[in-house]
PDB file of C-alpha atoms in Angstrom:
ATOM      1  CA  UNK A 210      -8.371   4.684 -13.189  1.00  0.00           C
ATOM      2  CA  UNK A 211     -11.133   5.477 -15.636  1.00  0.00           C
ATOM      3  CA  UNK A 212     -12.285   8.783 -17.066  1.00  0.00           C
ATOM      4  CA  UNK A 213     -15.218   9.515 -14.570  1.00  0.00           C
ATOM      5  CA  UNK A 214     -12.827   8.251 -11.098  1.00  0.00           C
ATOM      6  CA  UNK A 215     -10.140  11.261 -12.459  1.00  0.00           C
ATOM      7  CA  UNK A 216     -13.165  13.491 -12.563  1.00  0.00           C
ATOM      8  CA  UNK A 217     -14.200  12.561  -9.479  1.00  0.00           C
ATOM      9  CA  UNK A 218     -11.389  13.123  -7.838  1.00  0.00           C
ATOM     10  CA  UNK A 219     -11.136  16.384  -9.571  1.00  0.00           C
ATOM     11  CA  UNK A 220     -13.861  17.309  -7.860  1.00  0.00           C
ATOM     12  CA  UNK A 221     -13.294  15.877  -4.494  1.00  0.00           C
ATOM     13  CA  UNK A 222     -10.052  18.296  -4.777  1.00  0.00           C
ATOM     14  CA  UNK A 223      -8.388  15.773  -4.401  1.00  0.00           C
ATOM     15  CA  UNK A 224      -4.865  15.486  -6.873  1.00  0.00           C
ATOM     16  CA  UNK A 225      -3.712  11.851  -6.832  1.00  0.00           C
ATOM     17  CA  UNK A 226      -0.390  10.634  -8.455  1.00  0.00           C
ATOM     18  CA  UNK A 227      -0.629  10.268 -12.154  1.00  0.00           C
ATOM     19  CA  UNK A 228      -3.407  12.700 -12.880  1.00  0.00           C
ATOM     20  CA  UNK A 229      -1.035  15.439 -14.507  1.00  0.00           C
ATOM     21  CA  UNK A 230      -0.425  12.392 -16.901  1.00  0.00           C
ATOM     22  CA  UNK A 231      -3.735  11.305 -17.560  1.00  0.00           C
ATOM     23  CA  UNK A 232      -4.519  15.202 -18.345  1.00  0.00           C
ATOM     24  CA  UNK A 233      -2.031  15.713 -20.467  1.00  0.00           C
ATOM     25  CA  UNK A 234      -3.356  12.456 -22.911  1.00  0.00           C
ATOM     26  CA  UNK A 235      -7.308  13.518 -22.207  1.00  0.00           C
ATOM     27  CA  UNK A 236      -8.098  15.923 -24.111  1.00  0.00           C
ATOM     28  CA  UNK A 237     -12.415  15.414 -22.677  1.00  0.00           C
ATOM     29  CA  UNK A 238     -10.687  15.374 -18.987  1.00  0.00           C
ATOM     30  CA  UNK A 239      -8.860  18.950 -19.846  1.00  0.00           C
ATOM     31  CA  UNK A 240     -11.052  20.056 -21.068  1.00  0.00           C
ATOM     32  CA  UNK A 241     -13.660  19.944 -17.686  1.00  0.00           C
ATOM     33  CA  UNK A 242     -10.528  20.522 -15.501  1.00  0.00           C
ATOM     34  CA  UNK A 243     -10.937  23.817 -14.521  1.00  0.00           C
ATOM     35  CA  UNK A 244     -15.140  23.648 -14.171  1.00  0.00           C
ATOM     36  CA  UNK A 245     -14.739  20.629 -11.899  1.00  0.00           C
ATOM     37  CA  UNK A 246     -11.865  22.211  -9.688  1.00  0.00           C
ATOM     38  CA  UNK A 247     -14.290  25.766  -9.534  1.00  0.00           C
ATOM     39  CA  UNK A 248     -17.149  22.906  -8.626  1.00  0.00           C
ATOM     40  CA  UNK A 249     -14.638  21.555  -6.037  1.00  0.00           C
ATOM     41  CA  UNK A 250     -14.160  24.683  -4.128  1.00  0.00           C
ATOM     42  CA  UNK A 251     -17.428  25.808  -3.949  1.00  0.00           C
ATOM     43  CA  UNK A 252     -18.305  22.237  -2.272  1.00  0.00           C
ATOM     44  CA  UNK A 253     -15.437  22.975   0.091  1.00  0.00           C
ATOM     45  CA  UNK A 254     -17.002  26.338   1.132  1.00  0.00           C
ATOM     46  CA  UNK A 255     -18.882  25.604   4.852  1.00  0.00           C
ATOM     47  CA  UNK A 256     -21.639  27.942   3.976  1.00  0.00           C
ATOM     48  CA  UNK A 257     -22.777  26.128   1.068  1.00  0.00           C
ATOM     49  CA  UNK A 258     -24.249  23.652   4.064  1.00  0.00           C
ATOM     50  CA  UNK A 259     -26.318  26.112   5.097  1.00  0.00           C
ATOM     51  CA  UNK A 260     -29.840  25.377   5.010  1.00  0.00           C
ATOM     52  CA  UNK A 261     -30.977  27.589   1.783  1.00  0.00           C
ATOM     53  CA  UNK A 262     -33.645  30.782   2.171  1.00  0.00           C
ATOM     54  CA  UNK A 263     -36.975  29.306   1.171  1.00  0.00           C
ATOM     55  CA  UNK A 264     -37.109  31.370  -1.694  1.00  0.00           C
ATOM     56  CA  UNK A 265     -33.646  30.085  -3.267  1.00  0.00           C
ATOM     57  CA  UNK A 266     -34.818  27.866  -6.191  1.00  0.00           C
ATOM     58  CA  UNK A 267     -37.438  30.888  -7.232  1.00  0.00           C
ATOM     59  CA  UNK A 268     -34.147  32.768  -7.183  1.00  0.00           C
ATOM     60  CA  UNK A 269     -32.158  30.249  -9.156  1.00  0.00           C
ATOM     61  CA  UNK A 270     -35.470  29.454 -11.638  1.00  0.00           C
ATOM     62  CA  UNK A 271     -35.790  32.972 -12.228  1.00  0.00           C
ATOM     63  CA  UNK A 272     -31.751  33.552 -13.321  1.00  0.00           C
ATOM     64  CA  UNK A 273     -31.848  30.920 -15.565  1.00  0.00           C
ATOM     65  CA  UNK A 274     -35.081  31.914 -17.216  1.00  0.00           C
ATOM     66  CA  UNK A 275     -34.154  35.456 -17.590  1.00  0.00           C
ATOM     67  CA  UNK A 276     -30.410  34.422 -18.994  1.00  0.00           C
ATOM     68  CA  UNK A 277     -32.038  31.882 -21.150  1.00  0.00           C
ATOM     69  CA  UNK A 278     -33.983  34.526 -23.080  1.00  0.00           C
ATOM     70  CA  UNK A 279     -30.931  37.110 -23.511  1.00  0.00           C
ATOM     71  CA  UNK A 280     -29.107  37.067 -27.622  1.00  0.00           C
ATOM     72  CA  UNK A 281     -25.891  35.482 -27.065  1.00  0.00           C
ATOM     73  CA  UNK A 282     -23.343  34.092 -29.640  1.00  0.00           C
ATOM     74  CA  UNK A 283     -22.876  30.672 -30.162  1.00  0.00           C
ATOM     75  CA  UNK A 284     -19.372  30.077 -28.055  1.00  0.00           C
ATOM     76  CA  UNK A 285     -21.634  32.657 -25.222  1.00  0.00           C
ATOM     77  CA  UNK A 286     -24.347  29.865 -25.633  1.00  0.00           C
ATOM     78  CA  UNK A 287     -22.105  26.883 -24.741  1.00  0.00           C
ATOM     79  CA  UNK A 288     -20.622  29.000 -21.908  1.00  0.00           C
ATOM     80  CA  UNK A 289     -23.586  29.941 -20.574  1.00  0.00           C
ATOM     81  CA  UNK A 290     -24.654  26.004 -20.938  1.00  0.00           C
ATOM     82  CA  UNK A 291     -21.455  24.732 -18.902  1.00  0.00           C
ATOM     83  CA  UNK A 292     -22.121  27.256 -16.095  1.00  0.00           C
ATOM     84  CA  UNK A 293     -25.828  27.071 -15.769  1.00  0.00           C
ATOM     85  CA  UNK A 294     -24.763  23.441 -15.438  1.00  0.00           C
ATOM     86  CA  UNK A 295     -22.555  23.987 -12.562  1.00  0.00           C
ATOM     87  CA  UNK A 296     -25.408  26.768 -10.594  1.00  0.00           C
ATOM     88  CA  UNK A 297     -28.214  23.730 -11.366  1.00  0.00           C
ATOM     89  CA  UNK A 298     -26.156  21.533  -9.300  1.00  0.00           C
ATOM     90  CA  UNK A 299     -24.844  23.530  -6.503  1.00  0.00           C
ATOM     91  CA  UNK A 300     -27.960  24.029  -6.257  1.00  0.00           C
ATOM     92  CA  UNK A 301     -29.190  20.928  -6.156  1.00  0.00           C
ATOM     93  CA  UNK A 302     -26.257  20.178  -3.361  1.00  0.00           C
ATOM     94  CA  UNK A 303     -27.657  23.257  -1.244  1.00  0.00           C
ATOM     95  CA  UNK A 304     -31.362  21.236  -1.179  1.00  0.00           C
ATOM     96  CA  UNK A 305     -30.475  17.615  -0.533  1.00  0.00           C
ATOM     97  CA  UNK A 306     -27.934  19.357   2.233  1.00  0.00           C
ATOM     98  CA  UNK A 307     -29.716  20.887   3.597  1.00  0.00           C
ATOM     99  CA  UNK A 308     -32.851  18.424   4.089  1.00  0.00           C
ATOM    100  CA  UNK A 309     -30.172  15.947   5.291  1.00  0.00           C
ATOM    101  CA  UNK A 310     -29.088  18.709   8.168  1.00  0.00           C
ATOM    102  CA  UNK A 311     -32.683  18.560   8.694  1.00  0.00           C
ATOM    103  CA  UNK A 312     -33.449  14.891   9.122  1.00  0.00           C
ATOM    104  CA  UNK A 313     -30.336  14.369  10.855  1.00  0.00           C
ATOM    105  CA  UNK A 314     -31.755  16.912  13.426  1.00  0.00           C
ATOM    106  CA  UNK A 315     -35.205  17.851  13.660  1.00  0.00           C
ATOM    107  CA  UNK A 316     -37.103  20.243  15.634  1.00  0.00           C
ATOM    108  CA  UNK A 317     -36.818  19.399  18.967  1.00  0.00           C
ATOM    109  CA  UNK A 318     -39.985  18.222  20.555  1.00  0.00           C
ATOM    110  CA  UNK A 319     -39.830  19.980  24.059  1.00  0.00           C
ATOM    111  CA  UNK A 320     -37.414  22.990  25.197  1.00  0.00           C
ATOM    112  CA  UNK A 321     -36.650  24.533  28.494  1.00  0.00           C
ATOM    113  CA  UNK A 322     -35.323  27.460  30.100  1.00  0.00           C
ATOM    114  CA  UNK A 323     -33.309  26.592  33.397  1.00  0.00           C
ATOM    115  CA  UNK A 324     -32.688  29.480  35.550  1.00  0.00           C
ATOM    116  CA  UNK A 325     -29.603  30.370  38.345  1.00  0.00           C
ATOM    117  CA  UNK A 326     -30.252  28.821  41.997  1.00  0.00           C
ATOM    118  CA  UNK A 327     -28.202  30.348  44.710  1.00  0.00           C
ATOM    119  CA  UNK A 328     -26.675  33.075  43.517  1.00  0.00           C
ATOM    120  CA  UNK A 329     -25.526  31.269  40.210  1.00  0.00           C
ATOM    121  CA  UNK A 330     -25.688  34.033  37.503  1.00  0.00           C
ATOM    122  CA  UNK A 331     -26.479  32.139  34.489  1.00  0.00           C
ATOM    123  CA  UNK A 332     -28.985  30.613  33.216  1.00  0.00           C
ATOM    124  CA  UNK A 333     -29.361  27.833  30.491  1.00  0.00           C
ATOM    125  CA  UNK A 334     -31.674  26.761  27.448  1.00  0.00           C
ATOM    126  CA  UNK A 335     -32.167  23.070  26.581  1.00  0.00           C
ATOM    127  CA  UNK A 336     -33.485  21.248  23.798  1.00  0.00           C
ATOM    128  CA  UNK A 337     -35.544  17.346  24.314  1.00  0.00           C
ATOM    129  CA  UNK A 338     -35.867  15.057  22.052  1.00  0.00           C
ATOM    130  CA  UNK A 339     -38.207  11.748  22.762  1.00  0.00           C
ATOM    131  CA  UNK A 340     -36.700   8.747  21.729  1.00  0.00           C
ATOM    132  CA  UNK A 341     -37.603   5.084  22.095  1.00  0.00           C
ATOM    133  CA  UNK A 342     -35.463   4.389  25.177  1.00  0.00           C
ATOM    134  CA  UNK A 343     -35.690   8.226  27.321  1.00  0.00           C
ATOM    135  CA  UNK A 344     -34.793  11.298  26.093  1.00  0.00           C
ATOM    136  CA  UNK A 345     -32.172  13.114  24.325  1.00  0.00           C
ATOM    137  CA  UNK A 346     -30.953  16.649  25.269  1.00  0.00           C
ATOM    138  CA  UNK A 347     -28.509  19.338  24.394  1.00  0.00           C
ATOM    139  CA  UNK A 348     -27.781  21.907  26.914  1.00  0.00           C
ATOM    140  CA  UNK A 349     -26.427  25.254  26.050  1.00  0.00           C
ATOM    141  CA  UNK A 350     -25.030  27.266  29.393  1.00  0.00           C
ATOM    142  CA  UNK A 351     -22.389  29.436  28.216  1.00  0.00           C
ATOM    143  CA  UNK A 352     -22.647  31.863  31.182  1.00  0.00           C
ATOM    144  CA  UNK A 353     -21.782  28.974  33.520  1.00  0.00           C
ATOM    145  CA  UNK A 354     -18.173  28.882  34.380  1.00  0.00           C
ATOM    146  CA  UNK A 355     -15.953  25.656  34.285  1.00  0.00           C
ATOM    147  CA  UNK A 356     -16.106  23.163  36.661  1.00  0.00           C
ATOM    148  CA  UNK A 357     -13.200  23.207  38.935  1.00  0.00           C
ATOM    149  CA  UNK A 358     -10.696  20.616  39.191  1.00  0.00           C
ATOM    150  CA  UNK A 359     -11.955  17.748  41.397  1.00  0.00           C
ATOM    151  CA  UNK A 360     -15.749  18.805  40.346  1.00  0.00           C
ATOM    152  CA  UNK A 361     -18.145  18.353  37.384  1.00  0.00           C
ATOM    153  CA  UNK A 362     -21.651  19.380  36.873  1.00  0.00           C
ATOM    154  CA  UNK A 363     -24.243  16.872  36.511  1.00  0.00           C
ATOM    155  CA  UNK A 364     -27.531  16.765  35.128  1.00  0.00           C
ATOM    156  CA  UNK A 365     -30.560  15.684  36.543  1.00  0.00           C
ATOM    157  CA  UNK A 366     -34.595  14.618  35.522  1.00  0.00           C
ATOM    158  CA  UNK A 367     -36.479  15.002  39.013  1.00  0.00           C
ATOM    159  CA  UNK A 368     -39.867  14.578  40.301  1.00  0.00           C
ATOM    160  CA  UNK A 369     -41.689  14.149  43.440  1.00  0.00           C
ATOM    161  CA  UNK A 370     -38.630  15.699  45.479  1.00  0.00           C
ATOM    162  CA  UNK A 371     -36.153  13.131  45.782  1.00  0.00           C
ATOM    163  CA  UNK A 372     -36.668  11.001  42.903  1.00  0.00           C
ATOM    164  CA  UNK A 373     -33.895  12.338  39.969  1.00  0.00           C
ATOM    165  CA  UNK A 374     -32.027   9.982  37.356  1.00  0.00           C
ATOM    166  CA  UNK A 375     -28.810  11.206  36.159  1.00  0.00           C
ATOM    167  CA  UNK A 376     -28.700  12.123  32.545  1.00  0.00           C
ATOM    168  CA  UNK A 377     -24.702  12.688  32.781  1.00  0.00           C
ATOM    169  CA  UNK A 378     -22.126  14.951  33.659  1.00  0.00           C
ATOM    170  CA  UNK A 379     -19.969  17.694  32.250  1.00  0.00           C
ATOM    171  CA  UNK A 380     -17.338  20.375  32.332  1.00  0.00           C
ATOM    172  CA  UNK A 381     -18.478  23.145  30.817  1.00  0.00           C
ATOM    173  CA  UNK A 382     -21.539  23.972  29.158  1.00  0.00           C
ATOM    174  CA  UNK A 383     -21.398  25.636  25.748  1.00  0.00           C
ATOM    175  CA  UNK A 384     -23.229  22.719  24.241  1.00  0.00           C
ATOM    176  CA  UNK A 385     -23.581  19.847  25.799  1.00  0.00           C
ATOM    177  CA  UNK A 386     -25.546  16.727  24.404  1.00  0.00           C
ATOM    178  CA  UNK A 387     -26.701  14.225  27.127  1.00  0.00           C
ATOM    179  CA  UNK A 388     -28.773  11.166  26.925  1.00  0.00           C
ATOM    180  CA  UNK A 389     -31.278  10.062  29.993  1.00  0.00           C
ATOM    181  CA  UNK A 390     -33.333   6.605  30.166  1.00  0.00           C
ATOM    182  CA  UNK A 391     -36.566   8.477  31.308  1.00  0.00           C
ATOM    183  CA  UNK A 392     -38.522  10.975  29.293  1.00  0.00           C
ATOM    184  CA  UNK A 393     -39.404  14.617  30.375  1.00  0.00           C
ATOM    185  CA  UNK A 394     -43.358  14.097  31.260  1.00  0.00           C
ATOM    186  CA  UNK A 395     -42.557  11.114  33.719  1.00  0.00           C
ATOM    187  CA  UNK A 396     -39.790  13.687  35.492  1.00  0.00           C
ATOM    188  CA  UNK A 397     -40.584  16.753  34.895  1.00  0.00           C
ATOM    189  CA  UNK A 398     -38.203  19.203  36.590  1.00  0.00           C
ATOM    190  CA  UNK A 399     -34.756  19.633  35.508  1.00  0.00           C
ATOM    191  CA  UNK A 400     -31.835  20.597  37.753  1.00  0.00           C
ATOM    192  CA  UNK A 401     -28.119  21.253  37.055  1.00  0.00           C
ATOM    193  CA  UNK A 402     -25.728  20.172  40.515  1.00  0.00           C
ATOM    194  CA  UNK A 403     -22.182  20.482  41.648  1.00  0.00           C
ATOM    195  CA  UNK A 404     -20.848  17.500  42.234  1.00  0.00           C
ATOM    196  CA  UNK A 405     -17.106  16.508  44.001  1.00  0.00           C
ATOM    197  CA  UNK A 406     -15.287  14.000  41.981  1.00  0.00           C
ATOM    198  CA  UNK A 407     -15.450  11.412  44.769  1.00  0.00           C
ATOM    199  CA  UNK A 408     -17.546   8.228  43.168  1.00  0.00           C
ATOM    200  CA  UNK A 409     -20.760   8.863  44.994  1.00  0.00           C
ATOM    201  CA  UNK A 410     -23.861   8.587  42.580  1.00  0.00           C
ATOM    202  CA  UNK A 411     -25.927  10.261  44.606  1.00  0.00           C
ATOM    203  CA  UNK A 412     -26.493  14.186  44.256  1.00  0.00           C
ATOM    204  CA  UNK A 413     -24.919  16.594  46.134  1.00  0.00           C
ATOM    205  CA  UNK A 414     -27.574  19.068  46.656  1.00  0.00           C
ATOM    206  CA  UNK A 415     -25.731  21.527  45.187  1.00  0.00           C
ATOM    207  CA  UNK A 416     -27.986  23.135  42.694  1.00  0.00           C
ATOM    208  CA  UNK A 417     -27.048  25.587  40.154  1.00  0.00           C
ATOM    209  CA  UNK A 418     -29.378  25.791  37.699  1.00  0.00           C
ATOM    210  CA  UNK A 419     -32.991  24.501  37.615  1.00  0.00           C
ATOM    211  CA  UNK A 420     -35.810  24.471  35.549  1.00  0.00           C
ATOM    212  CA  UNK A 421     -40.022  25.318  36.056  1.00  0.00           C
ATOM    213  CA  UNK A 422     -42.224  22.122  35.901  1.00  0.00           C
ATOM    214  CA  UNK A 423     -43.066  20.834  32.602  1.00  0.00           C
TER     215      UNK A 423
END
């Protein structure tokens, strides 16, 4: 392995066989040891996925400029160098994170509030996304019990009365992402059924939750 793979895996924190060794003869690869295993741990730390406060790199910016302008010694300078190095790219990390949480997920383009039919307590939130072939949705319930054993609760897009494609079915409803082939404006009533385990694609009729017309 060369220099920059045992630094990598350094920082990975990762400790492969042979890299006490390869430490021991490099003096360069010491001598970053420790920076790259601090680097290492705050990569492993969830919250540094976050997306960042809008006003972060001001924040950062601001540090640097007014540590930059402090006296310091010479050994303070080349301290202050190796960390400044370190809060440049964590910060870095925290931006292109969190703009790839962002394009990985964007803004929803529709949302929904489904409400209890029946008697059924809870009530539900979901988030649409249009995509080329239907719709995309993720359903938060988590008022709505389990489904008992035999039954499952199924999602529906409905319009005109009986006209409803299934979008899928579920157990329980924390967060559930579905998929449907239709999009929202074409159908645009929502309802959450009941349905017996017994093979039959049709709906029940057994509503639970449902939502207002688009």
């Amino acid at each position: 392995m060369t220099c920059n793979e045992w630094r990598a895996a350094l920082l990975s924190g990762d400790h492969p066989e042979g890299l006490d060794g390869h430490l021991a003869a490099c003096l360069e690869c010491r001598r970053l040891a420790d920076d790259l295993r601090s680097a290492a741990d705050l990569l492993a730390d969830p919250l540094l996925w976050e997306e960042p406060p809008p006003d972060l790199e001001d924040r950062i910016v601001g540090a640097i400029e007014r540590t930059a302008t402090a006296p310091e010694t010479h050994r303070g300078s080349s301290l202050r160098s190796r960390w400044l190095g370190l809060v440049a790219a964590a910060a870095m990390i925290v931006a292109i994170g969190g703009a790839w949480l962002s394009t990985r997920d964007p803004a929803p383009d529709w949302t929904a509030t489904l409400t209890g039919v029946d008697g059924t307590a809870a009530a539900a939130t979901i988030a649409g996304w249009n995509t080329g072939s239907g719709t995309r949705v993720v359903l938060e319930a988590p008022g709505l019990d389990p489904a008992d054993p035999g039954y499952a609760y199924e999602l529906w897009f409905a319009r005109d009365g009986d006209e409803v494609v299934s979008a899928g079915t579920f157990r329980t409803a924390d967060s559930v992402e579905l998929t449907v082939g239709v999009a929202r404006r074409d159908y645009p009533t929502i309802v959450v059924t009941l349905e017996p385990l017994d093979g039959d694609p049709r709906p029940s009729g057994v509503a639970v939750l449902r939502s207002g017309d688009a």
